[in-house]
Amino acid sequence: MQSMSKTQVAPELAFSQTSAIPKHFSTSCIFAKAHRAPFNKNVDRSKTPLEKVHSDINGPLPYPSLRGAHYFFTFIDDYSRFMHLYVVTRKSDLYDCYEKFRKAAKNRFNTEVGNLETQFNQYDSEVQRLQSDNGKEYEKLGQIIFDRYDTHAQFTNAYTPQQNGVAERQMRTILERVRALLIDGDLPRQLWGECCQYVTHLINVTTSSVLPTGVTPYELWHGKKPSLTYIKVFGCAAFALTPEPHRNKLEARAKLCMIVDLPQNKKGYRLLSTTENRIIYSRDVIIAEMSQDTFPNLTFLERATPDPLSTSLPVQKELLPPLSVLRKHSQASLVAFDADVCSPSAKKVKTEDTLAIYSKALLLNEPIDLEEEHTLHHTIVSLLAVRYDPGPKIYMEVMRFPHASDWHAAALSGYGSLMENQTWTLVPRPHNRKVLQCQWVFVRKRGATGRVVRFKAHLVVKGFQQNYGIDYTEIFSPVVRKEILRLLLTLAAILDYEIGQMDVKTAFLNGSLDVAIFMEQPEGFASKDHPDLVCSLGKSPYGLKQAPRVWYHTFAKYLERLGFTRLVKDRCVFYKVIFNAPCYISVYVDDMLIISPSKQIVARVKSALSSEFHMTDLGGVSYLLGWTIERNRANSSIFIHQRSYTTNVLDRFSMLDRLPKDTPIAQKPVATDCPTDDETKTIMPNKLYRNAVGSFMYLVTGTRPDLAILIREISQYLDNPGLPH
């Protein structure tokens, strides 16, 4: 109005100096016109790597990845815009992801310090500032990294994602490209995790408008230009050479696979085998960037786009195109990784043996979950692939996974066993005692060949929450010693005794507790009428510290009532004379062998045990404790081996393709356990060297005592191993 008066637009609104509108705020106008303050677009960019890092989380995604994950985190360096992405199962994995990122960044600079600009050498390779949203997981991480690494955490205000614009915009870019790749190739939705990794790698090796012209994030991060010769279309066909131990002379020499990741820290592509439904790694592949329609076998995964409605009959497609088409395909190429891959730490190694060890070390970057399933079409089980056909982690994921009906039936059966054994009674929550939490654990029972024979669900109490002296005292429980078990099998073979095998269903639920322990109601089976009540345990479910001990004493007392006597040398071997014939029972938790010269005696003992406990009669022994037991009664012999386990271990640690040696150990063993160069010091930390030694040690205690001298030598370097080890 004052402006209109001054410009004579409305002269009737003339204001005197004394009657002018006072220059003060009107609260009514503030309430009516409040709006968001403008955001400063001139943000100062970092001058050095790790001066500032942007991070964000996305999820939960509606479909589990091949690893069973529902979230992913990103960490973006503000200076180079180089991005690390981690696919995880839960938000609480943020700290582990940050530690991986921090170590990767620290090691990257240490190994490439000679290639970086000299002005960066004065800076520490520790993150100075971490920018993120104000989620609880980030607030907790901020406190930890400030106390440990003096890293300052910066959080956005609520409902202000613009303050974390770099991470938010990059998250949008990732999801847009992931959707495009899945839809364009008609790929299963469960491949989103692999697709995210693929997109992240492409972003890192391509130019960006926020960086100097012609410069990629990879170049600023590593100090050298990336190689792009290995990049192939995500989801395209690849024919991987089948290793010689996995095929015979009449079988195909290659298998059809799908490329799901590019080579980064290892010299080989990550492939999804369409015939075995598992992840494999291979350096010898023929890649044909053809249509994804080549893969009709992935029926266990859901496609990214629904099939269009059609009234026409489906046309059956050939699994492979004609050979002439493959030969003429312009995109087909034989890939042999004899040159450096993109990873700057993957440098040339002079000798062939060292190269094999180096590739093996790179292959051990991520832990393997031994409880996850994969489909087995050969006798060789790949532990490296087990993680990519995961089972449910929590009860709420059951219906989202393959074999959902089997998992659900297993959970119902497990809960039925708990109720049948009167494991608990519902009581009001006590005020002076800790109430333990519990969780469903889903596992697959496998046979001698590694095939899944049963789906099982166990309700496991989180026993680490128990307090000594209140919830438990003694917890020791013996198991039969393996040398005694081998002796019993030897006697049975020589004397031609019968060997029966039995398994106890929900063994721990047969033992009664002598202390008061309280537990939350199990997920998915809480009482609808009394959800606030808790379980007062009368029996010992899995997870309680004293559960094995309670079960052992329960079973031992029953055998003593039947007239059996425990041996002095092994308290898990029981002996009795029945009808002038000896009978032995060996117990390893819930697995037991019954050895006697008479089938009738074995049958009577099985009947007596089944009358007291819920038992599974497994007939004659063929598979026990990971041992495959092959009996030849005509020759009075029993052959025990762990061929499947051995193959698993060799495959897991990338040793299946190594040539056999004439001696069990090198003629000139390594004399030192200390890495001598920067490259070795960078590669070896956090590798699974201890895991490998422990895996081979299990063979020594089982069926391969000849490896004892080898284990003795390599066990001397557990603290600080080098590449030769």
mmCIF file of C-alpha atoms in Angstrom, residues 231-403:
data_model
loop_
_atom_site.group_PDB
_atom_site.id
_atom_site.type_symbol
_atom_site.label_atom_id
_atom_site.label_comp_id
_atom_site.label_asym_id
_atom_site.label_seq_id
_atom_site.Cartn_x
_atom_site.Cartn_y
_atom_site.Cartn_z
ATOM 1 C CA ILE A 231 32.552 -54.035 -18.908
ATOM 2 C CA LYS A 232 29.722 -56.171 -20.246
ATOM 3 C CA VAL A 233 25.941 -55.833 -20.272
ATOM 4 C CA PHE A 234 24.388 -56.737 -16.935
ATOM 5 C CA GLY A 235 22.444 -59.991 -17.180
ATOM 6 C CA CYS A 236 23.961 -61.072 -20.490
ATOM 7 C CA ALA A 237 24.838 -64.676 -21.254
ATOM 8 C CA ALA A 238 28.207 -66.141 -20.361
ATOM 9 C CA PHE A 239 29.444 -69.656 -20.984
ATOM 10 C CA ALA A 240 31.773 -70.567 -18.129
ATOM 11 C CA LEU A 241 34.318 -73.332 -18.471
ATOM 12 C CA THR A 242 33.531 -76.215 -16.114
ATOM 13 C CA PRO A 243 36.671 -77.120 -14.108
ATOM 14 C CA GLU A 244 38.053 -80.531 -14.945
ATOM 15 C CA PRO A 245 37.292 -82.068 -11.506
ATOM 16 C CA HIS A 246 33.604 -81.221 -12.066
ATOM 17 C CA ARG A 247 33.123 -82.981 -15.407
ATOM 18 C CA ASN A 248 33.835 -86.234 -17.141
ATOM 19 C CA LYS A 249 35.004 -86.847 -20.677
ATOM 20 C CA LEU A 250 31.480 -87.030 -22.102
ATOM 21 C CA GLU A 251 29.942 -84.012 -20.345
ATOM 22 C CA ALA A 252 29.725 -80.496 -21.710
ATOM 23 C CA ARG A 253 32.817 -78.417 -21.018
ATOM 24 C CA ALA A 254 30.872 -75.215 -20.282
ATOM 25 C CA LYS A 255 27.738 -74.173 -18.469
ATOM 26 C CA LEU A 256 25.310 -71.366 -19.251
ATOM 27 C CA CYS A 257 25.490 -68.488 -16.771
ATOM 28 C CA MET A 258 24.366 -64.899 -16.368
ATOM 29 C CA ILE A 259 26.793 -62.078 -15.607
ATOM 30 C CA VAL A 260 25.741 -60.388 -12.368
ATOM 31 C CA ASP A 261 28.884 -58.438 -11.463
ATOM 32 C CA LEU A 262 32.028 -57.091 -13.065
ATOM 33 C CA PRO A 263 35.571 -58.025 -12.004
ATOM 34 C CA GLN A 264 36.782 -55.604 -9.370
ATOM 35 C CA ASN A 265 38.812 -57.177 -6.584
ATOM 36 C CA LYS A 266 39.286 -60.526 -8.252
ATOM 37 C CA LYS A 267 40.324 -61.748 -11.660
ATOM 38 C CA GLY A 268 37.045 -63.229 -12.790
ATOM 39 C CA TYR A 269 33.385 -62.481 -13.390
ATOM 40 C CA ARG A 270 30.693 -63.203 -10.839
ATOM 41 C CA LEU A 271 28.136 -65.422 -12.569
ATOM 42 C CA LEU A 272 24.716 -66.858 -11.765
ATOM 43 C CA SER A 273 24.573 -70.451 -13.010
ATOM 44 C CA THR A 274 21.161 -70.977 -14.574
ATOM 45 C CA THR A 275 21.318 -74.746 -14.316
ATOM 46 C CA GLU A 276 22.426 -74.913 -10.683
ATOM 47 C CA ASN A 277 20.789 -71.714 -9.399
ATOM 48 C CA ARG A 278 23.946 -70.664 -7.609
ATOM 49 C CA ILE A 279 26.703 -68.064 -7.840
ATOM 50 C CA ILE A 280 30.049 -69.085 -9.309
ATOM 51 C CA TYR A 281 33.260 -67.240 -10.223
ATOM 52 C CA SER A 282 35.172 -67.885 -13.409
ATOM 53 C CA ARG A 283 37.950 -66.286 -15.425
ATOM 54 C CA ASP A 284 37.427 -68.536 -18.466
ATOM 55 C CA VAL A 285 34.147 -67.432 -19.986
ATOM 56 C CA ILE A 286 32.714 -66.774 -23.436
ATOM 57 C CA ILE A 287 30.461 -63.732 -23.163
ATOM 58 C CA ALA A 288 27.575 -63.177 -25.553
ATOM 59 C CA GLU A 289 25.685 -59.954 -24.891
ATOM 60 C CA MET A 290 22.420 -61.371 -26.170
ATOM 61 C CA SER A 291 18.831 -61.232 -24.932
ATOM 62 C CA GLN A 292 18.041 -62.357 -21.411
ATOM 63 C CA ASP A 293 15.446 -64.728 -22.907
ATOM 64 C CA THR A 294 18.288 -67.248 -22.945
ATOM 65 C CA PHE A 295 17.529 -67.977 -19.278
ATOM 66 C CA PRO A 296 14.230 -69.824 -18.882
ATOM 67 C CA ASN A 297 15.434 -71.844 -15.893
ATOM 68 C CA LEU A 298 15.320 -69.028 -13.337
ATOM 69 C CA THR A 299 11.825 -69.968 -12.230
ATOM 70 C CA PHE A 300 12.735 -69.606 -8.556
ATOM 71 C CA LEU A 301 13.053 -65.828 -9.027
ATOM 72 C CA GLU A 302 10.402 -63.264 -9.927
ATOM 73 C CA ARG A 303 10.778 -61.146 -13.054
ATOM 74 C CA ALA A 304 10.971 -57.362 -12.906
ATOM 75 C CA THR A 305 7.930 -56.995 -15.193
ATOM 76 C CA PRO A 306 4.810 -59.160 -15.251
ATOM 77 C CA ASP A 307 4.128 -61.342 -18.253
ATOM 78 C CA PRO A 308 1.652 -59.642 -20.620
ATOM 79 C CA LEU A 309 -1.809 -61.182 -20.863
ATOM 80 C CA SER A 310 -2.071 -63.358 -23.929
ATOM 81 C CA THR A 311 -4.550 -65.916 -25.180
ATOM 82 C CA SER A 312 -2.080 -67.495 -27.554
ATOM 83 C CA LEU A 313 -0.285 -70.685 -26.703
ATOM 84 C CA PRO A 314 3.220 -70.202 -25.274
ATOM 85 C CA VAL A 315 6.082 -70.849 -27.627
ATOM 86 C CA GLN A 316 8.837 -72.959 -26.128
ATOM 87 C CA LYS A 317 12.199 -71.289 -26.574
ATOM 88 C CA GLU A 318 15.428 -73.103 -27.046
ATOM 89 C CA LEU A 319 17.770 -72.992 -24.109
ATOM 90 C CA LEU A 320 20.706 -71.993 -26.321
ATOM 91 C CA PRO A 321 20.798 -70.318 -29.733
ATOM 92 C CA PRO A 322 22.251 -72.228 -32.677
ATOM 93 C CA LEU A 323 26.009 -72.615 -32.591
ATOM 94 C CA SER A 324 26.333 -70.700 -35.852
ATOM 95 C CA VAL A 325 24.677 -67.686 -34.245
ATOM 96 C CA LEU A 326 27.098 -67.749 -31.348
ATOM 97 C CA ARG A 327 30.092 -67.968 -33.646
ATOM 98 C CA LYS A 328 28.910 -64.973 -35.666
ATOM 99 C CA HIS A 329 27.799 -62.937 -32.677
ATOM 100 C CA SER A 330 29.710 -59.707 -32.771
ATOM 101 C CA GLN A 331 29.686 -59.281 -29.020
ATOM 102 C CA ALA A 332 31.009 -62.723 -28.136
ATOM 103 C CA SER A 333 34.453 -62.693 -26.646
ATOM 104 C CA LEU A 334 36.715 -65.080 -24.855
ATOM 105 C CA VAL A 335 37.809 -63.498 -21.601
ATOM 106 C CA ALA A 336 41.006 -64.570 -19.901
ATOM 107 C CA PHE A 337 42.128 -62.345 -17.052
ATOM 108 C CA ASP A 338 45.840 -62.311 -17.579
ATOM 109 C CA ALA A 339 46.039 -58.520 -17.297
ATOM 110 C CA ASP A 340 45.277 -56.305 -14.327
ATOM 111 C CA VAL A 341 41.647 -55.840 -13.423
ATOM 112 C CA CYS A 342 40.218 -52.513 -12.392
ATOM 113 C CA SER A 343 41.237 -52.799 -8.770
ATOM 114 C CA PRO A 344 44.466 -50.880 -8.211
ATOM 115 C CA SER A 345 45.595 -53.384 -5.625
ATOM 116 C CA ALA A 346 45.460 -56.201 -8.183
ATOM 117 C CA LYS A 347 48.993 -55.835 -9.517
ATOM 118 C CA LYS A 348 50.983 -58.243 -11.605
ATOM 119 C CA VAL A 349 52.666 -61.040 -9.769
ATOM 120 C CA LYS A 350 55.685 -62.688 -11.270
ATOM 121 C CA THR A 351 55.305 -66.388 -10.614
ATOM 122 C CA GLU A 352 52.298 -68.560 -11.366
ATOM 123 C CA ASP A 353 52.098 -69.922 -7.833
ATOM 124 C CA THR A 354 52.140 -66.470 -6.295
ATOM 125 C CA LEU A 355 49.478 -65.311 -8.721
ATOM 126 C CA ALA A 356 47.222 -68.167 -7.694
ATOM 127 C CA ILE A 357 47.736 -67.378 -4.015
ATOM 128 C CA TYR A 358 47.124 -63.687 -4.677
ATOM 129 C CA SER A 359 43.839 -64.396 -6.486
ATOM 130 C CA LYS A 360 42.844 -66.668 -3.651
ATOM 131 C CA ALA A 361 43.524 -63.918 -1.132
ATOM 132 C CA LEU A 362 41.357 -61.486 -3.040
ATOM 133 C CA LEU A 363 38.559 -64.030 -3.185
ATOM 134 C CA LEU A 364 38.267 -64.094 0.587
ATOM 135 C CA ASN A 365 37.006 -60.545 0.998
ATOM 136 C CA GLU A 366 33.557 -61.444 2.331
ATOM 137 C CA PRO A 367 32.498 -63.940 4.999
ATOM 138 C CA ILE A 368 30.488 -66.960 3.973
ATOM 139 C CA ASP A 369 27.353 -67.990 5.775
ATOM 140 C CA LEU A 370 27.400 -71.788 6.050
ATOM 141 C CA GLU A 371 23.710 -72.062 6.974
ATOM 142 C CA GLU A 372 22.314 -70.786 3.693
ATOM 143 C CA GLU A 373 21.063 -73.049 0.909
ATOM 144 C CA HIS A 374 21.990 -73.591 -2.694
ATOM 145 C CA THR A 375 20.609 -76.112 -5.183
ATOM 146 C CA LEU A 376 23.048 -78.954 -5.821
ATOM 147 C CA HIS A 377 23.139 -80.734 -9.174
ATOM 148 C CA HIS A 378 26.616 -82.245 -8.750
ATOM 149 C CA THR A 379 28.312 -83.981 -5.890
ATOM 150 C CA ILE A 380 30.545 -80.954 -5.363
ATOM 151 C CA VAL A 381 29.093 -78.380 -2.983
ATOM 152 C CA SER A 382 30.353 -74.819 -3.343
ATOM 153 C CA LEU A 383 30.386 -73.007 -0.017
ATOM 154 C CA LEU A 384 31.109 -69.847 -1.933
ATOM 155 C CA ALA A 385 27.711 -70.170 -3.565
ATOM 156 C CA VAL A 386 25.732 -71.123 -0.468
ATOM 157 C CA ARG A 387 25.221 -67.523 0.561
ATOM 158 C CA TYR A 388 23.344 -66.641 -2.630
ATOM 159 C CA ASP A 389 20.362 -68.921 -1.984
ATOM 160 C CA PRO A 390 19.708 -67.766 1.566
ATOM 161 C CA GLY A 391 17.087 -68.963 3.965
ATOM 162 C CA PRO A 392 14.881 -66.692 6.077
ATOM 163 C CA LYS A 393 16.671 -64.723 8.771
ATOM 164 C CA ILE A 394 13.517 -63.895 10.716
ATOM 165 C CA TYR A 395 10.045 -65.394 10.824
ATOM 166 C CA MET A 396 8.481 -62.488 8.927
ATOM 167 C CA GLU A 397 10.621 -63.322 5.878
ATOM 168 C CA VAL A 398 9.386 -66.907 5.566
ATOM 169 C CA MET A 399 6.708 -66.279 2.961
ATOM 170 C CA ARG A 400 9.037 -64.181 0.791
ATOM 171 C CA PHE A 401 11.567 -66.919 0.180
ATOM 172 C CA PRO A 402 11.725 -69.913 -2.130
ATOM 173 C CA HIS A 403 10.254 -73.051 -0.550
#
